[in-house]
PDB file of C-alpha atoms in Angstrom:
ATOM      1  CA  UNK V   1     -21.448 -26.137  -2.976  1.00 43.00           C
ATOM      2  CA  UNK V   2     -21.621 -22.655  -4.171  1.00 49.00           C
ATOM      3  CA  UNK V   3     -21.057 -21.380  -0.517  1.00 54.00           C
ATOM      4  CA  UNK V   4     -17.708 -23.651   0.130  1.00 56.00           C
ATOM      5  CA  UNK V   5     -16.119 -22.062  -3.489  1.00 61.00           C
ATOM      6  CA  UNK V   6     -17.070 -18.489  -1.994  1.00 65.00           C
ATOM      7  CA  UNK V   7     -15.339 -19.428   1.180  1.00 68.00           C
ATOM      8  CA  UNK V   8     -12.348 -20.746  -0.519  1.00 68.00           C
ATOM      9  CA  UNK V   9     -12.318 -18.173  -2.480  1.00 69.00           C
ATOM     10  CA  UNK V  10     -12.452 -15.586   1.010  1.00 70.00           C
ATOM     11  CA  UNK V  11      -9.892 -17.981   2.347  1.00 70.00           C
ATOM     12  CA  UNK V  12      -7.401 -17.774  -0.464  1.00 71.00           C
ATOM     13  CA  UNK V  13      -7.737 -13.467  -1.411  1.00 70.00           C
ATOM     14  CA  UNK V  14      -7.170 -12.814   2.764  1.00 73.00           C
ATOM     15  CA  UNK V  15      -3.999 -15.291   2.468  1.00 69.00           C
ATOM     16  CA  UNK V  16      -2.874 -13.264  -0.598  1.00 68.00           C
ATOM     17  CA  UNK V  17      -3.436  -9.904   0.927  1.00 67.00           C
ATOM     18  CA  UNK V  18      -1.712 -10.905   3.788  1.00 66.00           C
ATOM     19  CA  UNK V  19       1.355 -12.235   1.924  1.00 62.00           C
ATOM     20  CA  UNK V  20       1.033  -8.809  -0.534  1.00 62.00           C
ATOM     21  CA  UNK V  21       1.868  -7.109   2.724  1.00 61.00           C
ATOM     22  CA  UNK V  22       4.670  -8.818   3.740  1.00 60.00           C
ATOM     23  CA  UNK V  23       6.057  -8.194   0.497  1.00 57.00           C
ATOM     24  CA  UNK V  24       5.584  -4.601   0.774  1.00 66.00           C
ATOM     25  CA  UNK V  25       7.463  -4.536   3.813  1.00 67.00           C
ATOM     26  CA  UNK V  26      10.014  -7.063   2.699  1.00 68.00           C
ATOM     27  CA  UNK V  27      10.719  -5.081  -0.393  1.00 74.00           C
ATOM     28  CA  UNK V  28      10.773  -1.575   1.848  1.00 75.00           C
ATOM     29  CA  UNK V  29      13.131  -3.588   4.424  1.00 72.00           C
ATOM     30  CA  UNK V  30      15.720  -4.644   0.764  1.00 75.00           C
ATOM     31  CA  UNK V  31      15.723  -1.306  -0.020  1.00 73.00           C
ATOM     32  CA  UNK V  32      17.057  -0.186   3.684  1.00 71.00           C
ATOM     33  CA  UNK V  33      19.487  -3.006   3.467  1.00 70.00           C
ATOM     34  CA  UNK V  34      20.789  -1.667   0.125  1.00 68.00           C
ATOM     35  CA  UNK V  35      20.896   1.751   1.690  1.00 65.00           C
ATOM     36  CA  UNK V  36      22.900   0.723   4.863  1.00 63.00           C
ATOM     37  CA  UNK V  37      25.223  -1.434   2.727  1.00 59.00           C
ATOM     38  CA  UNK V  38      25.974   0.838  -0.531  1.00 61.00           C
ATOM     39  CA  UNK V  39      24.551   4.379   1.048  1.00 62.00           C
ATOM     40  CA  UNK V  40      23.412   4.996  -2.550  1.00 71.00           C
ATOM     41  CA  UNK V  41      20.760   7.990  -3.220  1.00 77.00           C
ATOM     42  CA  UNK V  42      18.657   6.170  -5.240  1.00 79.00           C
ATOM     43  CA  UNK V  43      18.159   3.008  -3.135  1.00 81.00           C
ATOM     44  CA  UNK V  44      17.419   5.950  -0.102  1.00 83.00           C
ATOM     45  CA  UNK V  45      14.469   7.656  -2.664  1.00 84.00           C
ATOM     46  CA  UNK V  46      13.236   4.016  -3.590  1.00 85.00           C
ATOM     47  CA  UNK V  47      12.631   3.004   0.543  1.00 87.00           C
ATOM     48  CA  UNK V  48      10.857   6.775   0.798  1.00 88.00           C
ATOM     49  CA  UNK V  49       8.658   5.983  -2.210  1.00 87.00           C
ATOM     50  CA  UNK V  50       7.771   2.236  -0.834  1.00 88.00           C
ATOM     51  CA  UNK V  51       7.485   3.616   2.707  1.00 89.00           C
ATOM     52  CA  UNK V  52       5.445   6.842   1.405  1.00 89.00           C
ATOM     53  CA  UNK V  53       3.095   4.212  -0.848  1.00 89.00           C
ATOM     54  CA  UNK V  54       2.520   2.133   2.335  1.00 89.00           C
ATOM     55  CA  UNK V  55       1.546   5.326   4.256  1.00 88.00           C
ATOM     56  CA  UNK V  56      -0.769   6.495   1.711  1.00 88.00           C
ATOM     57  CA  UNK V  57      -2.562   2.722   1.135  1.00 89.00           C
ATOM     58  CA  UNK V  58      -2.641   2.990   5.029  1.00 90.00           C
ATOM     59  CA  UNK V  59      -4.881   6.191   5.245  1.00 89.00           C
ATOM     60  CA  UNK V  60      -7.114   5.260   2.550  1.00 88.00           C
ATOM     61  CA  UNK V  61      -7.966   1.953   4.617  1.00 88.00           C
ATOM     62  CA  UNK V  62      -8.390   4.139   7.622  1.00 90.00           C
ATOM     63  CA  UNK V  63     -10.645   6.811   5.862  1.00 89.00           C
ATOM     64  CA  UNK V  64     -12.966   4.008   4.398  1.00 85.00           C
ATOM     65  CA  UNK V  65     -13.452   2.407   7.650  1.00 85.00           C
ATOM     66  CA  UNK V  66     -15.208   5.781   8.546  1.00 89.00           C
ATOM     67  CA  UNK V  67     -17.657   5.513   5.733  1.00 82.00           C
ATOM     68  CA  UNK V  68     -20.583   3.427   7.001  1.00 79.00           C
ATOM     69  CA  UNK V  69     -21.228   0.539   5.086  1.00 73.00           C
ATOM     70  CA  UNK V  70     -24.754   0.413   4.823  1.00 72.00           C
ATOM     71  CA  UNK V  71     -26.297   1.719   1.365  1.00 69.00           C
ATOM     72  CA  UNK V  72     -28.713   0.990  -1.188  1.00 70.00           C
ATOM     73  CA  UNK V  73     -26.795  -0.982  -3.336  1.00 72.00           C
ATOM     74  CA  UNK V  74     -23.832  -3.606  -1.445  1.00 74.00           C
ATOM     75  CA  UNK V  75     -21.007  -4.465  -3.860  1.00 73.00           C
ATOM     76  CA  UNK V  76     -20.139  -7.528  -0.932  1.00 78.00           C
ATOM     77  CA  UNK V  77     -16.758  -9.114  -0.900  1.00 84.00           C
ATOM     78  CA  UNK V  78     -16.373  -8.299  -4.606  1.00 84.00           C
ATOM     79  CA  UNK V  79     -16.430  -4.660  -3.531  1.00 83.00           C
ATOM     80  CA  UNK V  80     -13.777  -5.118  -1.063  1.00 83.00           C
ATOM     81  CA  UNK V  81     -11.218  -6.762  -3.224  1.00 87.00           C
ATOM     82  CA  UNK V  82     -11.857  -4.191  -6.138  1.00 88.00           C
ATOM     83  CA  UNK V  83     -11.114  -1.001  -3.417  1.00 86.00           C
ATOM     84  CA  UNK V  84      -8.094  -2.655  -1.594  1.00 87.00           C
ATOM     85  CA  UNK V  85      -6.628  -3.156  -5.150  1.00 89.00           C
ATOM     86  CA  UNK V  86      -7.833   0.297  -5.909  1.00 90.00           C
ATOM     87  CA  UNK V  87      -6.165   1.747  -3.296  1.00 88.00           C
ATOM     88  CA  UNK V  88      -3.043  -0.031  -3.955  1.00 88.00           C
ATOM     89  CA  UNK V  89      -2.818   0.927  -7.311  1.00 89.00           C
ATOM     90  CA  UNK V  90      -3.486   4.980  -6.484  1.00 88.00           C
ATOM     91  CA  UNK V  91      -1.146   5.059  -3.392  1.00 87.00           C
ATOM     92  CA  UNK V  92       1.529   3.420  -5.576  1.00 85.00           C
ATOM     93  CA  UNK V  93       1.233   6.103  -8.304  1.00 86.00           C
ATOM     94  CA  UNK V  94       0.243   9.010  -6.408  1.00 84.00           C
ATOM     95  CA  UNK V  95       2.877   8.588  -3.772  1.00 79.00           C
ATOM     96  CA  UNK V  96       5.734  10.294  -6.459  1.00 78.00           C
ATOM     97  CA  UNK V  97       2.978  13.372  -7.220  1.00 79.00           C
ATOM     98  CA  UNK V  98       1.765  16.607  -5.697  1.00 77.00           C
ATOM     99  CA  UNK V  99       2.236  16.963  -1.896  1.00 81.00           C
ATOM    100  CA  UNK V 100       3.358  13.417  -1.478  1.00 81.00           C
ATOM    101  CA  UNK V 101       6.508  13.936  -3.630  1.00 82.00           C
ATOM    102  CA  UNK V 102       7.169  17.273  -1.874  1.00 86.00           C
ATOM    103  CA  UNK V 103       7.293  15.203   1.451  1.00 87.00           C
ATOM    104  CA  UNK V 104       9.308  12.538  -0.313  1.00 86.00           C
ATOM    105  CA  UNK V 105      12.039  15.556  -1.335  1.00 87.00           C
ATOM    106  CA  UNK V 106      11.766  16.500   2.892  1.00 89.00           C
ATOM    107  CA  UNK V 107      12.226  13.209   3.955  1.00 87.00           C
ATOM    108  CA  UNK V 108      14.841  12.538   1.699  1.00 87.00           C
ATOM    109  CA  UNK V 109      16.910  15.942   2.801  1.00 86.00           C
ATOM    110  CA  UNK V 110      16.680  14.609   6.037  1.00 87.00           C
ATOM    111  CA  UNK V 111      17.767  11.331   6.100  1.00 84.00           C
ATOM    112  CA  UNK V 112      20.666  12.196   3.851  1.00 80.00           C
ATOM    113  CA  UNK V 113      21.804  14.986   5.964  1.00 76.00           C
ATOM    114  CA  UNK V 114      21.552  17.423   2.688  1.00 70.00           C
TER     115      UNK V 114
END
């Protein structure tokens, strides 16, 4: 019994992930449609910050999968869930900080034609 509720449980966080990620991009495609229809500056810096969040949730996923796996101690599935949300959370903040929000400005001069 215990292994069916784990599996369900597997089933129903990889269906959420996967819809949490076509949210991301749905949201990052509204913004672009706001852009194209009102050309407004802040809808423009809102679609840099989404896209800029997705890139930086992107590398984290890619520098983990370097890591091996294999340790003393395996958090399992639990583990997973906890870093993907992890990563989420710090790519969503630290996308508007440091370098990131230097690239944002460059990206932003760019596409405006500033």
């Amino acid at each position: 019994m215990e292994i069916n509720n784990i599996s369900n449980i597997q089933n129903q966080y990889e269906q959420t992930r996967q819809e949490s990620e076509q949210i991301d991009a749905g949201e990052l495609n509204d913004n672009l449609t706001k852009l194209a229809a009102n050309n407004e500056d802040e809808a423009l810096k809102a679609a840099i910050n989404d896209f800029m969040s997705i890139f930086m949730q992107q590398m984290f996923q890619s520098m983990r999968n370097t890591v091996p796996d294999d340790g003393i101690i395996n958090g399992g599935y639990a583990e997973d869930v906890f870093t993907e949300m992890l990563d989420e959370e710090i790519s969503q903040t630290g996308s508007e900080q440091g370098l990131f929000k230097d690239i944002n400005r460059q990206i932003y001069q760019q596409l405006s034609g500033e």
